[in-house]
Coordinates of C-alpha atoms and ligand atoms in Angstrom, one line a residue:
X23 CA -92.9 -13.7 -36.5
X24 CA -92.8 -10.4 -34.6
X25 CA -94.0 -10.3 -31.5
X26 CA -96.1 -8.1 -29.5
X27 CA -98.1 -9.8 -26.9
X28 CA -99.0 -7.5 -24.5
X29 CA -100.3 -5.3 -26.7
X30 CA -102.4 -7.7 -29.5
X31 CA -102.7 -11.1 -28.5
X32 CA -106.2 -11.2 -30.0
X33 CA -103.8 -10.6 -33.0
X34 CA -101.2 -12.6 -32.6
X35 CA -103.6 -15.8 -31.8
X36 CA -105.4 -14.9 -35.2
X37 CA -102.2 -15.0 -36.7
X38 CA -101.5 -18.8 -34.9
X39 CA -105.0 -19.4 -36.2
X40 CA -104.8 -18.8 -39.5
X41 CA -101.5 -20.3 -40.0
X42 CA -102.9 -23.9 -38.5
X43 CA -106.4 -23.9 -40.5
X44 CA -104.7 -22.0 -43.8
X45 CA -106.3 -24.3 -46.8
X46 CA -104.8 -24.4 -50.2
X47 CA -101.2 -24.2 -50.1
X48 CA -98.6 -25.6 -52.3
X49 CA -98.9 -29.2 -52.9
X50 CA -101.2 -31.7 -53.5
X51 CA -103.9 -29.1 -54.8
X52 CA -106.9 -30.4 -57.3
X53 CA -107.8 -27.1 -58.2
X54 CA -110.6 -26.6 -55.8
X55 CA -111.5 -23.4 -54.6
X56 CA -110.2 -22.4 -50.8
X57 CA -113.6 -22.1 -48.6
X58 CA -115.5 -22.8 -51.9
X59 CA -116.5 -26.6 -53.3
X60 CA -114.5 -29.9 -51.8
X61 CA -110.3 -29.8 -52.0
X62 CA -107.4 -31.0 -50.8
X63 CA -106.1 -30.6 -47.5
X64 CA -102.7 -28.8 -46.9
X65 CA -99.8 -30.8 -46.9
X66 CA -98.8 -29.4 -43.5
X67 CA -99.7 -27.2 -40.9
X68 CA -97.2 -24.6 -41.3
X69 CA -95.7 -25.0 -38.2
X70 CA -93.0 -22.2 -37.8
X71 CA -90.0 -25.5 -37.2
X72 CA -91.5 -28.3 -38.6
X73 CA -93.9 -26.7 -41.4
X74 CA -94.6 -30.4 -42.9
X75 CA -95.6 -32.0 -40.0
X76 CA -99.3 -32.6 -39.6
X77 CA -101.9 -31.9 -42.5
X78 CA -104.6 -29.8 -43.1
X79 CA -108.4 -30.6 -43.5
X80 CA -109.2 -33.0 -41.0
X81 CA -108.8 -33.4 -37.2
X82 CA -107.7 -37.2 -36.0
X83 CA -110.0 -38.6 -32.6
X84 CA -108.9 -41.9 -32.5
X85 CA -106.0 -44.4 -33.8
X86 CA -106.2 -48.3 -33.9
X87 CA -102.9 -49.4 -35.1
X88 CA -102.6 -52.9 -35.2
X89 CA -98.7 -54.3 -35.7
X90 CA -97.0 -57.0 -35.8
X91 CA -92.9 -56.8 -35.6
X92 CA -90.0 -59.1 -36.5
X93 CA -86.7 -58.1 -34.6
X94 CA -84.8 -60.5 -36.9
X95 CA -84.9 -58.4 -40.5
X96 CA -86.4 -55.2 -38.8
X97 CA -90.1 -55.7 -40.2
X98 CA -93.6 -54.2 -39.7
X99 CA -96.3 -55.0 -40.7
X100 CA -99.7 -52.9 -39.6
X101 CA -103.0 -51.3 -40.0
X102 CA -104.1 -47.9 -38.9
X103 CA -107.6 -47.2 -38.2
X104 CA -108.1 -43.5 -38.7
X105 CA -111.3 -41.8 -37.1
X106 CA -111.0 -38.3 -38.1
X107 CA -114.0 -35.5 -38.5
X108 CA -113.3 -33.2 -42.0
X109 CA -113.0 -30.0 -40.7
X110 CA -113.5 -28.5 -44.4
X111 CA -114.6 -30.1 -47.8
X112 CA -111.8 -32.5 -48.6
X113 CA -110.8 -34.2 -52.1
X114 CA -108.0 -35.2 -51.0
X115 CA -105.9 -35.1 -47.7
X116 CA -102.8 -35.9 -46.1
X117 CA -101.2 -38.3 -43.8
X118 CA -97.3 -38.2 -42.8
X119 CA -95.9 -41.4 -43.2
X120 CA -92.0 -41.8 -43.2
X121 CA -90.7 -44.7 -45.4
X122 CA -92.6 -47.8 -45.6
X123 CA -94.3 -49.4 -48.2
X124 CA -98.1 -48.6 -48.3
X125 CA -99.9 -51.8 -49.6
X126 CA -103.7 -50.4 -49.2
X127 CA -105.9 -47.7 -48.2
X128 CA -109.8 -47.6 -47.8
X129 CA -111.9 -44.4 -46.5
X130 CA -115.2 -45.3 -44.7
X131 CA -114.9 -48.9 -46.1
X132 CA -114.5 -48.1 -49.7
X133 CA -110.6 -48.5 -51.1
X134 CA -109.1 -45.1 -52.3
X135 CA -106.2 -43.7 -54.2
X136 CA -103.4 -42.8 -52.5
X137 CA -100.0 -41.3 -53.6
X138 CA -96.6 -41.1 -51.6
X139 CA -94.3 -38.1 -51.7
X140 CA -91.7 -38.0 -48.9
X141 CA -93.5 -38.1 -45.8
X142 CA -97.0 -37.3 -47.6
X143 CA -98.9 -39.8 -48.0
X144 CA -102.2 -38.1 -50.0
X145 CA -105.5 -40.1 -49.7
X146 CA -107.9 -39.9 -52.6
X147 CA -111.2 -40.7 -51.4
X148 CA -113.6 -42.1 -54.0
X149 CA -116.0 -39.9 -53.0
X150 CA -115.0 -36.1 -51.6
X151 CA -115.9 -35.6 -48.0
X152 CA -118.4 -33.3 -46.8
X153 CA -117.3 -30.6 -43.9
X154 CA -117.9 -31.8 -40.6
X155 CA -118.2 -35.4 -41.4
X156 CA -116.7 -38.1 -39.5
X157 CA -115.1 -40.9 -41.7
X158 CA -112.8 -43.8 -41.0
X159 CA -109.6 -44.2 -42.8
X160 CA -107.5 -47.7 -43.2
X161 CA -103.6 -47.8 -44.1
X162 CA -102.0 -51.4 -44.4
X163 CA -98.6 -50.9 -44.6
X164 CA -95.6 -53.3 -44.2
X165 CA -91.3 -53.1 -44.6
X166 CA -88.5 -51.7 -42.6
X167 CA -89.5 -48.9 -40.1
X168 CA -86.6 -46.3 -40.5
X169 CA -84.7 -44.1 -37.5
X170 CA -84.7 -40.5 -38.2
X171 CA -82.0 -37.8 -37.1
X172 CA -83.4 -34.8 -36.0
X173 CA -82.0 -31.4 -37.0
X174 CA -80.6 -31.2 -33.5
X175 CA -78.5 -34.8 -34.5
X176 CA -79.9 -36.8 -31.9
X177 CA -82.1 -39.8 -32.9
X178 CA -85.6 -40.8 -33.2
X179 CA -88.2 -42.8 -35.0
X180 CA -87.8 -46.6 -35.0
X181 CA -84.8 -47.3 -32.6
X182 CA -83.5 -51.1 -32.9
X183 CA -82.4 -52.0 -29.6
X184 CA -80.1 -55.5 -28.6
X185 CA -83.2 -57.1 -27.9
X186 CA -86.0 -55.7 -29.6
X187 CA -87.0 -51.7 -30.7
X188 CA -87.9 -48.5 -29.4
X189 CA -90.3 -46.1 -30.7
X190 CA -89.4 -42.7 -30.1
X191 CA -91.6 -39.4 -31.7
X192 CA -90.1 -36.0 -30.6
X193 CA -90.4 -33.9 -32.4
X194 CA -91.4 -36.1 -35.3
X195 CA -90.5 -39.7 -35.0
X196 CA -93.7 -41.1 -35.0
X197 CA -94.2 -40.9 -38.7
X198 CA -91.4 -43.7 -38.7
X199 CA -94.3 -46.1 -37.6
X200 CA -97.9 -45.1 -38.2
X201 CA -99.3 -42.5 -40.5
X202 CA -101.3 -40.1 -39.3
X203 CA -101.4 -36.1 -38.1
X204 CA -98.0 -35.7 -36.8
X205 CA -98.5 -32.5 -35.2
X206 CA -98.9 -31.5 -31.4
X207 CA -101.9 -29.7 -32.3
X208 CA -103.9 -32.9 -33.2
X209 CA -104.4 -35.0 -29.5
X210 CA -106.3 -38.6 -30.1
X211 CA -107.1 -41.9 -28.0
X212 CA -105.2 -45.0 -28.9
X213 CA -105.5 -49.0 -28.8
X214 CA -102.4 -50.2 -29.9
X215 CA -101.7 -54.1 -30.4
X216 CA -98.0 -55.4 -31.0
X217 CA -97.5 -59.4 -32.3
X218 CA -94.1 -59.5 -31.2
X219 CA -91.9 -63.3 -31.4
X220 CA -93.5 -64.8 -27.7
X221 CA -90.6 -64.7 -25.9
X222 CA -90.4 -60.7 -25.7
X223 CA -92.3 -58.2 -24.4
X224 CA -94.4 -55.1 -26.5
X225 CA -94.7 -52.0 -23.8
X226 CA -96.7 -48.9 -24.8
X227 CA -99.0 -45.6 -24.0
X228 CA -101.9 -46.1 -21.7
X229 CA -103.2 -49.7 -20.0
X230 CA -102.7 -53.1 -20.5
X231 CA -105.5 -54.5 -22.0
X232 CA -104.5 -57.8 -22.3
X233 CA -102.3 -60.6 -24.4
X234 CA -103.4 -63.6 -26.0
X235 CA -100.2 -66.2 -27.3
X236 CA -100.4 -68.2 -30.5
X237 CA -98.4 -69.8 -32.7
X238 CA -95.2 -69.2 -31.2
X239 CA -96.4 -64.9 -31.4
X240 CA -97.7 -63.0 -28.4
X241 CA -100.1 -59.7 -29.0
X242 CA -100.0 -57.2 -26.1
X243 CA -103.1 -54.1 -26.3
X244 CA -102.7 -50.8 -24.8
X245 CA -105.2 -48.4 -24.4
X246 CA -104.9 -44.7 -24.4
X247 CA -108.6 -42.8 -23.6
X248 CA -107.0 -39.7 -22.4
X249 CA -105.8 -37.4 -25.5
X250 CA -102.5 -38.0 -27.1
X251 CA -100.0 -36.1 -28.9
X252 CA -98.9 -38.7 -31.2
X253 CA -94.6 -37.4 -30.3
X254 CA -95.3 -38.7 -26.9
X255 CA -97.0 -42.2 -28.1
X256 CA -94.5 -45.4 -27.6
X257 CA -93.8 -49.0 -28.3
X258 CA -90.8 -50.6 -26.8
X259 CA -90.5 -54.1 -27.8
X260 CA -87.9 -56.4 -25.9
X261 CA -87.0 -58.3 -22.8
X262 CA -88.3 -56.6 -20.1
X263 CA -88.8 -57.0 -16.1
X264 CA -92.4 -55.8 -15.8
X265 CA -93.5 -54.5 -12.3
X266 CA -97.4 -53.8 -11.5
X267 CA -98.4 -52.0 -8.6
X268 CA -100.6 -49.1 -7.6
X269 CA -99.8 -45.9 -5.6
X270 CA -101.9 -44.9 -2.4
X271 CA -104.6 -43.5 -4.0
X272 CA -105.3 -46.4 -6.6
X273 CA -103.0 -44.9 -9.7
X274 CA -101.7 -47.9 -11.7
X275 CA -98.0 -48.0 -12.0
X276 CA -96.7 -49.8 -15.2
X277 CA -93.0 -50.4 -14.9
X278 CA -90.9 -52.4 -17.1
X279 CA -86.8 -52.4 -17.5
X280 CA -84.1 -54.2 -19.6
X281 CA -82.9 -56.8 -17.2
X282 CA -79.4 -55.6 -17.6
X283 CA -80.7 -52.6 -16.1
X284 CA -82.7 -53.6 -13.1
X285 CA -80.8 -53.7 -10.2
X286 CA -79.2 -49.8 -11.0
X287 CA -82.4 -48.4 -11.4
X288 CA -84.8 -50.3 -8.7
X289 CA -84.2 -47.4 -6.3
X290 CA -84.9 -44.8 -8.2
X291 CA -88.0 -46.4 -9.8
X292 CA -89.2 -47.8 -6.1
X293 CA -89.8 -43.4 -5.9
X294 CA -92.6 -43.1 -9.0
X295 CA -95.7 -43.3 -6.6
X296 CA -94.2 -40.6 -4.7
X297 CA -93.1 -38.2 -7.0
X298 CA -96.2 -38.6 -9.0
X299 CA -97.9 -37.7 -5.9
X300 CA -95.4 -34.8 -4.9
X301 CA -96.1 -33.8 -8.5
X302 CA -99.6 -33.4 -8.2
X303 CA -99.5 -31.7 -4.7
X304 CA -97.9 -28.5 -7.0
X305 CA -99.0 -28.9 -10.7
X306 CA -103.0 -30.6 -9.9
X307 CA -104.7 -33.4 -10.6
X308 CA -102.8 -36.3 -12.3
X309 CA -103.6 -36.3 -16.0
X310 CA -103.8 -39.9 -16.8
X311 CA -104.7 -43.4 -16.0
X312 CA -101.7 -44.9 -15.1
X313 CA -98.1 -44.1 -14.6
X314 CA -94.9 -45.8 -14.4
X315 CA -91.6 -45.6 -17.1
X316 CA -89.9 -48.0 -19.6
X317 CA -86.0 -48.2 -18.7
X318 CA -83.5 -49.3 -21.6
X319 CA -80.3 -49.7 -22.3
X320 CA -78.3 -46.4 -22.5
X321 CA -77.0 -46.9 -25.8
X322 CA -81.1 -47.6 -26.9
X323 CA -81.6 -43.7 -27.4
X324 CA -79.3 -41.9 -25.1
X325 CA -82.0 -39.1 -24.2
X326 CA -85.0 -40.0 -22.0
X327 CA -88.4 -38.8 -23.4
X328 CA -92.0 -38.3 -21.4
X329 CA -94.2 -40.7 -23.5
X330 CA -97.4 -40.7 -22.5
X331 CA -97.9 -42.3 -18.8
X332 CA -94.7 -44.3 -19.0
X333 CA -91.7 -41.9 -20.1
X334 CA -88.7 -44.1 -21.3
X335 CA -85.4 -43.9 -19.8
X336 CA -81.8 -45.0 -21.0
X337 CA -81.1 -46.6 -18.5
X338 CA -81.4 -45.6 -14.6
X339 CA -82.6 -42.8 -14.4
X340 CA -81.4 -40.2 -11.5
X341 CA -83.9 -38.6 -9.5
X342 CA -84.2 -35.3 -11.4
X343 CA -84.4 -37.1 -14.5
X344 CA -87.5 -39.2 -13.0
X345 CA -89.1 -35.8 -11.5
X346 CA -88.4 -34.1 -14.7
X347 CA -90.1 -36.5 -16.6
X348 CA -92.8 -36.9 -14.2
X349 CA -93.3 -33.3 -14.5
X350 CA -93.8 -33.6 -18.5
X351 CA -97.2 -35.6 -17.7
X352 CA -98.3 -32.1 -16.8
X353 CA -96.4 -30.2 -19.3
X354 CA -96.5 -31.4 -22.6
X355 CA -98.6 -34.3 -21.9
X356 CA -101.8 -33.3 -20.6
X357 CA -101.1 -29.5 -21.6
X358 CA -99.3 -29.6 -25.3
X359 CA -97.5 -27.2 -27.1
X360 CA -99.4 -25.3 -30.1
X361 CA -96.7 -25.7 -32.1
X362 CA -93.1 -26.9 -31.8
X363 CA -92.2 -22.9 -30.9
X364 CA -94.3 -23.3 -27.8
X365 CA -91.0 -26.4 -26.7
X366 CA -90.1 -23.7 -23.7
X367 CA -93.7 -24.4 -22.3
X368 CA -92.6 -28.3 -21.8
X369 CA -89.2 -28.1 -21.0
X370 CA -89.0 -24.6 -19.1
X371 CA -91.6 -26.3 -16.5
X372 CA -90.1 -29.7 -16.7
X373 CA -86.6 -28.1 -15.7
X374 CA -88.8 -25.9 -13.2
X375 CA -90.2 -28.8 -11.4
X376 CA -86.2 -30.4 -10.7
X377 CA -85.7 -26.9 -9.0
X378 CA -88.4 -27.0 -6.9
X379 CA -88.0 -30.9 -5.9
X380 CA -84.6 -30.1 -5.2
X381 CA -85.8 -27.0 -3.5
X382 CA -88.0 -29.4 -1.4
X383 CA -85.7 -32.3 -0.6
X384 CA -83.5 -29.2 1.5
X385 CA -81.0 -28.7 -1.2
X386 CA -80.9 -25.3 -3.6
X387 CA -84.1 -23.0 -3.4
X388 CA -85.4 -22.5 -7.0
X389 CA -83.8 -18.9 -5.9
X390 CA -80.8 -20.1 -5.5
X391 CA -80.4 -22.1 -8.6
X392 CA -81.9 -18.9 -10.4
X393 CA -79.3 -16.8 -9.2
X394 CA -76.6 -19.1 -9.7
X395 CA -77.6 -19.9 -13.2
X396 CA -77.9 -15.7 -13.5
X397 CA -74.3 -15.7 -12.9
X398 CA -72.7 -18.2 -14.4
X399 CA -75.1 -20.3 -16.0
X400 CA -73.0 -20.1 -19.2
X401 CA -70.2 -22.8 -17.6
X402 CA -72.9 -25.2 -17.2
X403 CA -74.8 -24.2 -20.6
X404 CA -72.6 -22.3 -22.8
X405 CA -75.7 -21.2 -24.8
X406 CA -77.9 -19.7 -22.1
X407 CA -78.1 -16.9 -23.3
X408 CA -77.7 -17.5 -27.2
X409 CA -81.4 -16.8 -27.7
X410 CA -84.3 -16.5 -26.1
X411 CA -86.9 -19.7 -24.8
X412 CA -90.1 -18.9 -27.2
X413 CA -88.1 -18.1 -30.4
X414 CA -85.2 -20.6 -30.9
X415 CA -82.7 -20.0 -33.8
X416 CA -83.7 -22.9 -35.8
X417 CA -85.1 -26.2 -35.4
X418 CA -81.9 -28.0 -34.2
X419 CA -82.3 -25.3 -31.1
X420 CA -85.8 -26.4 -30.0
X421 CA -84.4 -28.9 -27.4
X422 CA -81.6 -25.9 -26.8
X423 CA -80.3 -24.7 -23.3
X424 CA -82.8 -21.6 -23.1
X425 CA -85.7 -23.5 -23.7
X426 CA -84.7 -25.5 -21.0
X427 CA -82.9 -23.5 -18.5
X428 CA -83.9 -19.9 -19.4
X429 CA -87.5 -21.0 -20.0
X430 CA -87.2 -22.1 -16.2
X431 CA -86.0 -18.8 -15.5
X432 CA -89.3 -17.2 -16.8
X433 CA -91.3 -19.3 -14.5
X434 CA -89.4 -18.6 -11.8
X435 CA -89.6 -15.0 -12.5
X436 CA -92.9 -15.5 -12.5
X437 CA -93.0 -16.9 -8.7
X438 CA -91.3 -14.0 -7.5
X439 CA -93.7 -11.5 -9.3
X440 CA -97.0 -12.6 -7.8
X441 CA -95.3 -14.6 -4.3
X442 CA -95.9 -18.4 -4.0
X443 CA -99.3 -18.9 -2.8
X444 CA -100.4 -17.0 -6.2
X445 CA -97.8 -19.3 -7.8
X446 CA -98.8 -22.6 -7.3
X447 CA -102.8 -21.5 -7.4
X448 CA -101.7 -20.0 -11.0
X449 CA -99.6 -23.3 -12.1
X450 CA -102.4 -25.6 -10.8
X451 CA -105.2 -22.9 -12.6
X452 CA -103.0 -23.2 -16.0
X453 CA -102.7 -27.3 -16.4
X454 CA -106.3 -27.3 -15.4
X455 CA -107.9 -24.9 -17.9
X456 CA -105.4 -26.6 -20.7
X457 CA -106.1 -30.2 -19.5
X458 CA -105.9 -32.6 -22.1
X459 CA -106.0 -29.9 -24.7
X460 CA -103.1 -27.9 -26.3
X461 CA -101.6 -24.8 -25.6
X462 CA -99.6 -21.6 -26.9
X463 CA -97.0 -18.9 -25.4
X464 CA -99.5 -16.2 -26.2
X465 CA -102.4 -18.4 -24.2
X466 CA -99.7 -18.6 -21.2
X467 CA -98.7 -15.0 -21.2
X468 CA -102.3 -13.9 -21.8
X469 CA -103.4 -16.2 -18.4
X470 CA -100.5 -15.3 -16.4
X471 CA -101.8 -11.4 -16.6
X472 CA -105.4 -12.3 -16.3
X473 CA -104.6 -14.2 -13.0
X474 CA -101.9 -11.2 -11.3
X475 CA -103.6 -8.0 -13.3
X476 CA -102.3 -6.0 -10.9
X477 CA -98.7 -7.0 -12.1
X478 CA -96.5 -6.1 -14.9
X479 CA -94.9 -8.7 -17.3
X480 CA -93.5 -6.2 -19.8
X481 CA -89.6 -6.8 -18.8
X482 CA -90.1 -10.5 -18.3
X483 CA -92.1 -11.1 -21.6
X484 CA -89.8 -8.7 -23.7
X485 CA -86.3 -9.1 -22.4
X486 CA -86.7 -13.0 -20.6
X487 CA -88.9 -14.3 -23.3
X488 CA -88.9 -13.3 -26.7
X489 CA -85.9 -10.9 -26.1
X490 CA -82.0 -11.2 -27.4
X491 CA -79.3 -11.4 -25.0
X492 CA -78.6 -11.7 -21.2
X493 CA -81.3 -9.3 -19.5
X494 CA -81.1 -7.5 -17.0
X495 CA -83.1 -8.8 -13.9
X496 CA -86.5 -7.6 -13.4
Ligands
LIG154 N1 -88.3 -33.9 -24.2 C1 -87.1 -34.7 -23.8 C2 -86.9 -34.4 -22.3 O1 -86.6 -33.3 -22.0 C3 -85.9 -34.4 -24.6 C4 -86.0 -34.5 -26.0 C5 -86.0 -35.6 -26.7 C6 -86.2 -33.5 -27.0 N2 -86.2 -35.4 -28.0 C7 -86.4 -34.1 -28.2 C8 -86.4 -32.1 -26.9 C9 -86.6 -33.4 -29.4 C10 -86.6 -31.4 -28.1 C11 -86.7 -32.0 -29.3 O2 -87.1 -35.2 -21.5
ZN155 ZN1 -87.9 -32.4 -20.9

């Protein structure tokens, strides 16, 4: 997609638009006319990395998933409870579901027809379902949940552990364990109850809502109000050291860590409260109910991830990790990427925030660390410069080095542009007018030059942004 941002972003978010709503594409069609009488939702929303992920036709507000899991043989079984509203007449529509076997599915009560086809799972209502109607939509599903390897060869989906599993969804793991609208664009709540054998331990998104134990099984319920992209929604199932507290102003913290893994990471962890609270003091209100983090062992997933209230951790995390993911409640979280092109918007800030705690704790300024990076970043990351933040190469470069390091370069640009008091009001204005909600790179650019109009942008969108090469420096 070209870009020209400055000039059309009335345009260019017409253009997002479009591609997220688009009706009729290939698959799964009954021949109903686009905008006309009921049809099928698209198979996808035509996201520019992941154009399968998510479906057309509806929007999700709520999932009940109800599982049950057997460590020994690798089974699920579960039921998801859609609540959805039908944002068009539908015929038909779409959930992604990754492997499993599907053994029923009703719509508002009634059982409908449903056909599988890779990760789409179409739902044939037996009646069509008007625009703007709210309906409820029930999957039973059962078998062996399946671990997917992202384009970028790293891991996700259904983890098993030593112990246990992990659920992991970024970019699209989470189709590995519930159907539903895998996209970022589509935030729900959750309540989410695991059976698990009783001698372990089933840790997710949200609060604890209680456990009840019988016949040798114990069910743990989370609740998620707050919206949630389903990539940030967890289970970790296992033996786990589970610490409850609260911070000074009342936040629950949620902790829980392998037992192998406790005594390495009790000093780092003992530092949530205040790093949530540091975090807050620069980036706003905390988003969520809780806080806290799952730690596991390293060889679990080898990459920590910022699920929802609780980000998991392979094994002891180091500070920056912990601020990082910290940081991700804000960005990412509570504020989500549009689409998976918008990745520089979560990690750019996430690496932002290490700088400025580091910046904080009396090591490197975030100026220093710019300039360092400036000059020889490429020892560190050889691919700093190999393309830039909000257009990566190809999916496998989403989770890239100038998403992550050169997208913290554009924020910090950004500090020296309009000085730090604007800096921090402008941060703290951009997680609270996206709170909860979902975001783009043409939304961010767009707010950035309504909050400093007396600045210009032009070199830092262009060359920093969207531009090829090593630029110069504004
Ligand atoms: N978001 C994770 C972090 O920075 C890293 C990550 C895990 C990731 N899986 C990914 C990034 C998939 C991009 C794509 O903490
Ligand atoms: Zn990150």
């Amino acid at each position: 997609m070209s870009r020209s941002v400055r000039l059309v972003p009335a345009a260019a978010l017409l253009a997002v638009t479009l591609a997220l709503t688009g009706c009729d594409s290939d698959g799964g069609s009954d021949g109903g006319a686009p905008g006309g009488g009921p049809h099928a939702g698209a198979p996808g929303l035509g996201d520019p990395y992941f154009p399968k992920a998510g479906n057309g036709g509806y929007d999700v507000s709520h999932y009940g998933l109800t599982l049950a899991y057997e460590p020994d043989g690798n089974r699920l079984t579960g039921t998801a409870a859609i609540t959805a509203r039908a944002t068009q007449a539908l015929s038909s529509f779409d959930l992604d579901l990754y492997g499993m076997d599907v053994t029923k599915v009703t719509v508002e009560g009634g059982e409908a027809g449903f056909d599988r086809d890779g990760q789409e799972l179409t739902v044939r209502p037996r009646r069509d379902l008007a625009k703007g109607e709210t309906f409820e939509v029930t999957v039973r599903y059962s078998g062996s949940p399946r671990t997917i390897t992202d384009p970028d060869e790293s891991e996700e989906g259904w983890l098993r552990t030593e112990d246990g599993a992990l659920a992991l969804g970024e970019p699209t793991g989470s189709m590995a364990w519930f159907p539903g609208n895998h996209h970022p664009s589509d935030k729900a709540s959750y309540d989410i109850a695991v059976t698990v054998p009783e001698e372990l331990t089933a840790v997710s998104n949200g609060e604890p809502k209680g456990e009840r134990t019988a016949d040798g099984r114990r069910t743990f319920t989370w609740h998620t109000a707050e919206p949630m992209a389903s990539y940030a929604a967890t289970v970790a199932i296992g033996r786990y050291t589970v610490t409850r507290s609260t911070t000074e102003n009342g936040l629950p913290v949620y902790v829980a860590v392998d037992p192998t893994q406790v005594s390495a990471s009790r000093a780092v962890l003992a530092r949530i409260p205040e790093v949530t609270e540091w975090a807050q003091d620069n980036f706003g209100p905390y988003p969520f109910s809780s806080t806290g983090a799952i730690v596991d062992r390293p060889e679990d997933s080898g990459y920590a991830l910022e699920t929802q209230n609780r980000p998991v951790h392979p094994g002891a995390p180091d500070t920056e990790t912990l601020v990082h993911e910290i940081a991700h409640q804000w960005f990412g979280d509570s504020v989500t990427p549009r689409t998976w092109q918008d990745m520089w918007l979560n990690e750019g800030f996430a690496t932002y925030a290490e700088w400025l705690w580091t910046e904080d704790e009396g090591g490197d300024t975030a100026e220093e660390t710019f300039t360092a990076l400036y000059d020889d970043g490429e020892e560190d990351y050889p691919d700093l410069w190999a393309f830039p933040p909000a257009k990566p190469t190809d999916a496998a470069q989403i989770s890239g080095d100038p998403v992550y390091q050169r997208g913290a370069m554009v924020i910090h640009l950004i500090r020296r542009t309009v000085g730090d008091d604007a800096f921090y009001d402008l941060v703290q204005g951009w997680t609270a007018a996206h709170r909860h909600g979902t975001a783009g790179t043409d939304d961010f650019t767009a707010y950035v030059e309504q909050q400093a109009p007396d600045e210009d942008f032009t070199e830092i969108w262009d060359d920093w942004l969207y531009g090829k090469g090593k630029p110069e420096q504004p």
